[in-house]
Structures are given as C-alpha cells and as structure tokens.
C-alpha cells in the first residue's frame, strides 16, 4: 500500500497513467466491451484492469491522479445508447458525478456513437477494463496538464 493513492490503482494502471502525455486518451470500459481485442491496437498494446469495481469507482480512482484536459476542449466522453443518443443511463450519470467532483464543477461528457467509440478506443493510449456489468459503461478521457504553480499535495 502507498499513502495518498487510491488502492484501486494497481502498478500497471499507475505506470500507464504516468506514461501518458498531454492529449493522450484512455478508455475505461464495462465487461461487455471487446476490451482485449481493442486494447491490442492501442499505444500500450495490452489490456489493463481495475477489476471488481463499478465504472464510477474506477473513474474516481483514475481521476484522483489524472488531470483532465482544459476547458478548451471536451475531455470526457461516453458511449451513446444505440437509438437514443441523448439518453444518459444511471451508469453514465454516476460517472458524470465523479467527473464533476474531480473537476470541482460541472464538466458535461460528450456523446460518442457506439461504433465511432470503438474506433476512438483503438487510437487511445490504453484501455482499462472494470467490473461494470451494466450496458454503456464505456468512457473516454483526455489527459491534461498540471500547471507549474499547482499544489501537488
């Protein structure tokens, strides 16, 4: 165990988050996502895990150490429900609450059509699979920067 780190973050996930640069994306997905096949096509080339937790719990852990990109662009996306692009199911509402908490303000996620999401995921730095069993528990995040004068705790 390490102090001040979320225990859901294992060594492989922490290494990937640290290795990512500004503008790199990561994908956090549910158990139904074709995560291994997609992860093999990412920059990292292998699947990472935050097992046995919900998507919201995994996002909370990741965003405890990962800065999201600035307000100049959308930095948090969600897979749209097929045939109902504007529908935001409970799993996505829970993740939205974690994004807002991490940012300290409302930071609405943007929708990504299902098949476009798969294509964006292939371009990501890495894919993190969770224990989320609800449909549409799939999210894309863009890493931001930490300004030189930021308090790093």
mmCIF file with all atom_site columns, N, CA and C in Angstrom, residues 103-137:
data_model
loop_
_atom_site.group_PDB
_atom_site.id
_atom_site.type_symbol
_atom_site.label_atom_id
_atom_site.label_alt_id
_atom_site.label_comp_id
_atom_site.label_asym_id
_atom_site.label_entity_id
_atom_site.label_seq_id
_atom_site.pdbx_PDB_ins_code
_atom_site.Cartn_x
_atom_site.Cartn_y
_atom_site.Cartn_z
_atom_site.occupancy
_atom_site.B_iso_or_equiv
_atom_site.pdbx_formal_charge
_atom_site.auth_seq_id
_atom_site.auth_comp_id
_atom_site.auth_asym_id
_atom_site.auth_atom_id
_atom_site.pdbx_PDB_model_num
ATOM 1   N N  . UNK A 1 103 ? -13.390 17.568 -11.160 1.00 0.00 ? 103 UNK A N  1
ATOM 2   C CA . UNK A 1 103 ? -13.132 18.869 -11.773 1.00 0.00 ? 103 UNK A CA 1
ATOM 3   C C  . UNK A 1 103 ? -13.546 20.027 -10.867 1.00 0.00 ? 103 UNK A C  1
ATOM 4   N N  . UNK A 1 104 ? -14.375 19.759 -9.862  1.00 0.00 ? 104 UNK A N  1
ATOM 5   C CA . UNK A 1 104 ? -14.831 20.813 -8.964  1.00 0.00 ? 104 UNK A CA 1
ATOM 6   C C  . UNK A 1 104 ? -15.897 21.699 -9.573  1.00 0.00 ? 104 UNK A C  1
ATOM 7   N N  . UNK A 1 105 ? -16.466 21.250 -10.689 1.00 0.00 ? 105 UNK A N  1
ATOM 8   C CA . UNK A 1 105 ? -17.534 21.993 -11.362 1.00 0.00 ? 105 UNK A CA 1
ATOM 9   C C  . UNK A 1 105 ? -18.205 21.057 -12.363 1.00 0.00 ? 105 UNK A C  1
ATOM 10  N N  . UNK A 1 106 ? -19.316 21.515 -12.939 1.00 0.00 ? 106 UNK A N  1
ATOM 11  C CA . UNK A 1 106 ? -19.979 20.719 -13.963 1.00 0.00 ? 106 UNK A CA 1
ATOM 12  C C  . UNK A 1 106 ? -19.073 20.631 -15.193 1.00 0.00 ? 106 UNK A C  1
ATOM 13  N N  . UNK A 1 107 ? -18.819 19.427 -15.649 1.00 0.00 ? 107 UNK A N  1
ATOM 14  C CA . UNK A 1 107 ? -17.983 19.180 -16.826 1.00 0.00 ? 107 UNK A CA 1
ATOM 15  C C  . UNK A 1 107 ? -18.681 18.115 -17.671 1.00 0.00 ? 107 UNK A C  1
ATOM 16  N N  . UNK A 1 108 ? -19.738 18.514 -18.370 1.00 0.00 ? 108 UNK A N  1
ATOM 17  C CA . UNK A 1 108 ? -20.562 17.540 -19.088 1.00 0.00 ? 108 UNK A CA 1
ATOM 18  C C  . UNK A 1 108 ? -19.769 16.678 -20.075 1.00 0.00 ? 108 UNK A C  1
ATOM 19  N N  . UNK A 1 109 ? -20.067 15.385 -20.045 1.00 0.00 ? 109 UNK A N  1
ATOM 20  C CA . UNK A 1 109 ? -19.461 14.471 -21.002 1.00 0.00 ? 109 UNK A CA 1
ATOM 21  C C  . UNK A 1 109 ? -20.144 14.634 -22.355 1.00 0.00 ? 109 UNK A C  1
ATOM 22  N N  . UNK A 1 110 ? -19.402 14.387 -23.409 1.00 0.00 ? 110 UNK A N  1
ATOM 23  C CA . UNK A 1 110 ? -19.973 14.411 -24.750 1.00 0.00 ? 110 UNK A CA 1
ATOM 24  C C  . UNK A 1 110 ? -20.269 12.980 -25.181 1.00 0.00 ? 110 UNK A C  1
ATOM 25  N N  . UNK A 1 111 ? -21.226 12.817 -26.064 1.00 0.00 ? 111 UNK A N  1
ATOM 26  C CA . UNK A 1 111 ? -21.599 11.501 -26.557 1.00 0.00 ? 111 UNK A CA 1
ATOM 27  C C  . UNK A 1 111 ? -20.765 11.092 -27.758 1.00 0.00 ? 111 UNK A C  1
ATOM 28  N N  . UNK A 1 112 ? -20.473 9.794  -27.831 1.00 0.00 ? 112 UNK A N  1
ATOM 29  C CA . UNK A 1 112 ? -19.750 9.212  -28.962 1.00 0.00 ? 112 UNK A CA 1
ATOM 30  C C  . UNK A 1 112 ? -20.563 8.011  -29.435 1.00 0.00 ? 112 UNK A C  1
ATOM 31  N N  . UNK A 1 113 ? -20.958 8.026  -30.691 1.00 0.00 ? 113 UNK A N  1
ATOM 32  C CA . UNK A 1 113 ? -21.722 6.909  -31.258 1.00 0.00 ? 113 UNK A CA 1
ATOM 33  C C  . UNK A 1 113 ? -20.940 5.613  -31.037 1.00 0.00 ? 113 UNK A C  1
ATOM 34  N N  . UNK A 1 114 ? -21.668 4.514  -30.812 1.00 0.00 ? 114 UNK A N  1
ATOM 35  C CA . UNK A 1 114 ? -21.058 3.245  -30.407 1.00 0.00 ? 114 UNK A CA 1
ATOM 36  C C  . UNK A 1 114 ? -19.895 2.814  -31.299 1.00 0.00 ? 114 UNK A C  1
ATOM 37  N N  . UNK A 1 115 ? -20.086 2.768  -32.611 1.00 0.00 ? 115 UNK A N  1
ATOM 38  C CA . UNK A 1 115 ? -19.025 2.277  -33.486 1.00 0.00 ? 115 UNK A CA 1
ATOM 39  C C  . UNK A 1 115 ? -17.901 3.296  -33.629 1.00 0.00 ? 115 UNK A C  1
ATOM 40  N N  . UNK A 1 116 ? -18.220 4.563  -33.527 1.00 0.00 ? 116 UNK A N  1
ATOM 41  C CA . UNK A 1 116 ? -17.181 5.594  -33.507 1.00 0.00 ? 116 UNK A CA 1
ATOM 42  C C  . UNK A 1 116 ? -16.363 5.469  -32.221 1.00 0.00 ? 116 UNK A C  1
ATOM 43  N N  . UNK A 1 117 ? -17.021 5.100  -31.118 1.00 0.00 ? 117 UNK A N  1
ATOM 44  C CA . UNK A 1 117 ? -16.323 4.887  -29.851 1.00 0.00 ? 117 UNK A CA 1
ATOM 45  C C  . UNK A 1 117 ? -15.273 3.779  -30.020 1.00 0.00 ? 117 UNK A C  1
ATOM 46  N N  . UNK A 1 118 ? -15.653 2.672  -30.670 1.00 0.00 ? 118 UNK A N  1
ATOM 47  C CA . UNK A 1 118 ? -14.688 1.583  -30.893 1.00 0.00 ? 118 UNK A CA 1
ATOM 48  C C  . UNK A 1 118 ? -13.464 2.093  -31.656 1.00 0.00 ? 118 UNK A C  1
ATOM 49  N N  . UNK A 1 119 ? -13.685 2.896  -32.677 1.00 0.00 ? 119 UNK A N  1
ATOM 50  C CA . UNK A 1 119 ? -12.580 3.422  -33.473 1.00 0.00 ? 119 UNK A CA 1
ATOM 51  C C  . UNK A 1 119 ? -11.702 4.371  -32.654 1.00 0.00 ? 119 UNK A C  1
ATOM 52  N N  . UNK A 1 120 ? -12.334 5.229  -31.854 1.00 0.00 ? 120 UNK A N  1
ATOM 53  C CA . UNK A 1 120 ? -11.554 6.131  -30.991 1.00 0.00 ? 120 UNK A CA 1
ATOM 54  C C  . UNK A 1 120 ? -10.762 5.336  -29.961 1.00 0.00 ? 120 UNK A C  1
ATOM 55  N N  . UNK A 1 121 ? -11.357 4.269  -29.432 1.00 0.00 ? 121 UNK A N  1
ATOM 56  C CA . UNK A 1 121 ? -10.674 3.443  -28.435 1.00 0.00 ? 121 UNK A CA 1
ATOM 57  C C  . UNK A 1 121 ? -9.406  2.821  -29.002 1.00 0.00 ? 121 UNK A C  1
ATOM 58  N N  . UNK A 1 122 ? -9.438  2.437  -30.268 1.00 0.00 ? 122 UNK A N  1
ATOM 59  C CA . UNK A 1 122 ? -8.250  1.846  -30.898 1.00 0.00 ? 122 UNK A CA 1
ATOM 60  C C  . UNK A 1 122 ? -7.094  2.843  -30.970 1.00 0.00 ? 122 UNK A C  1
ATOM 61  N N  . UNK A 1 123 ? -7.410  4.135  -30.996 1.00 0.00 ? 123 UNK A N  1
ATOM 62  C CA . UNK A 1 123 ? -6.385  5.185  -31.084 1.00 0.00 ? 123 UNK A CA 1
ATOM 63  C C  . UNK A 1 123 ? -5.894  5.629  -29.704 1.00 0.00 ? 123 UNK A C  1
ATOM 64  N N  . UNK A 1 124 ? -6.497  5.109  -28.643 1.00 0.00 ? 124 UNK A N  1
ATOM 65  C CA . UNK A 1 124 ? -6.167  5.543  -27.283 1.00 0.00 ? 124 UNK A CA 1
ATOM 66  C C  . UNK A 1 124 ? -4.792  5.045  -26.856 1.00 0.00 ? 124 UNK A C  1
ATOM 67  N N  . UNK A 1 125 ? -4.301  5.641  -25.787 1.00 0.00 ? 125 UNK A N  1
ATOM 68  C CA . UNK A 1 125 ? -3.057  5.162  -25.197 1.00 0.00 ? 125 UNK A CA 1
ATOM 69  C C  . UNK A 1 125 ? -3.277  3.791  -24.571 1.00 0.00 ? 125 UNK A C  1
ATOM 70  N N  . UNK A 1 126 ? -4.411  3.649  -23.843 1.00 0.00 ? 126 UNK A N  1
ATOM 71  C CA . UNK A 1 126 ? -4.682  2.378  -23.186 1.00 0.00 ? 126 UNK A CA 1
ATOM 72  C C  . UNK A 1 126 ? -6.174  2.179  -22.938 1.00 0.00 ? 126 UNK A C  1
ATOM 73  N N  . UNK A 1 127 ? -6.528  0.927  -22.660 1.00 0.00 ? 127 UNK A N  1
ATOM 74  C CA . UNK A 1 127 ? -7.881  0.537  -22.288 1.00 0.00 ? 127 UNK A CA 1
ATOM 75  C C  . UNK A 1 127 ? -7.819  -0.091 -20.904 1.00 0.00 ? 127 UNK A C  1
ATOM 76  N N  . UNK A 1 128 ? -8.721  0.361  -20.024 1.00 0.00 ? 128 UNK A N  1
ATOM 77  C CA . UNK A 1 128 ? -8.829  -0.190 -18.674 1.00 0.00 ? 128 UNK A CA 1
ATOM 78  C C  . UNK A 1 128 ? -10.203 -0.837 -18.547 1.00 0.00 ? 128 UNK A C  1
ATOM 79  N N  . UNK A 1 129 ? -10.223 -2.121 -18.297 1.00 0.00 ? 129 UNK A N  1
ATOM 80  C CA . UNK A 1 129 ? -11.467 -2.866 -18.114 1.00 0.00 ? 129 UNK A CA 1
ATOM 81  C C  . UNK A 1 129 ? -11.844 -2.876 -16.632 1.00 0.00 ? 129 UNK A C  1
ATOM 82  N N  . UNK A 1 130 ? -13.129 -2.690 -16.364 1.00 0.00 ? 130 UNK A N  1
ATOM 83  C CA . UNK A 1 130 ? -13.634 -2.679 -14.993 1.00 0.00 ? 130 UNK A CA 1
ATOM 84  C C  . UNK A 1 130 ? -14.548 -3.886 -14.768 1.00 0.00 ? 130 UNK A C  1
ATOM 85  N N  . UNK A 1 131 ? -15.114 -3.965 -13.592 1.00 0.00 ? 131 UNK A N  1
ATOM 86  C CA . UNK A 1 131 ? -16.095 -4.997 -13.287 1.00 0.00 ? 131 UNK A CA 1
ATOM 87  C C  . UNK A 1 131 ? -17.518 -4.550 -13.558 1.00 0.00 ? 131 UNK A C  1
ATOM 88  N N  . UNK A 1 132 ? -17.681 -3.415 -14.233 1.00 0.00 ? 132 UNK A N  1
ATOM 89  C CA . UNK A 1 132 ? -19.021 -2.870 -14.506 1.00 0.00 ? 132 UNK A CA 1
ATOM 90  C C  . UNK A 1 132 ? -19.790 -3.814 -15.432 1.00 0.00 ? 132 UNK A C  1
ATOM 91  N N  . UNK A 1 133 ? -20.990 -4.240 -14.991 1.00 0.00 ? 133 UNK A N  1
ATOM 92  C CA . UNK A 1 133 ? -21.793 -5.164 -15.779 1.00 0.00 ? 133 UNK A CA 1
ATOM 93  C C  . UNK A 1 133 ? -22.955 -4.488 -16.493 1.00 0.00 ? 133 UNK A C  1
ATOM 94  N N  . UNK A 1 134 ? -23.235 -3.237 -16.168 1.00 0.00 ? 134 UNK A N  1
ATOM 95  C CA . UNK A 1 134 ? -24.328 -2.536 -16.849 1.00 0.00 ? 134 UNK A CA 1
ATOM 96  C C  . UNK A 1 134 ? -23.879 -2.103 -18.236 1.00 0.00 ? 134 UNK A C  1
ATOM 97  N N  . UNK A 1 135 ? -24.844 -2.092 -19.160 1.00 0.00 ? 135 UNK A N  1
ATOM 98  C CA . UNK A 1 135 ? -24.558 -1.669 -20.525 1.00 0.00 ? 135 UNK A CA 1
ATOM 99  C C  . UNK A 1 135 ? -24.182 -0.194 -20.564 1.00 0.00 ? 135 UNK A C  1
ATOM 100 N N  . UNK A 1 136 ? -23.383 0.171  -21.532 1.00 0.00 ? 136 UNK A N  1
ATOM 101 C CA . UNK A 1 136 ? -22.960 1.554  -21.800 1.00 0.00 ? 136 UNK A CA 1
ATOM 102 C C  . UNK A 1 136 ? -22.112 2.155  -20.679 1.00 0.00 ? 136 UNK A C  1
ATOM 103 N N  . UNK A 1 137 ? -21.339 1.312  -20.038 1.00 0.00 ? 137 UNK A N  1
ATOM 104 C CA . UNK A 1 137 ? -20.386 1.777  -19.024 1.00 0.00 ? 137 UNK A CA 1
ATOM 105 C C  . UNK A 1 137 ? -19.017 1.986  -19.648 1.00 0.00 ? 137 UNK A C  1
#
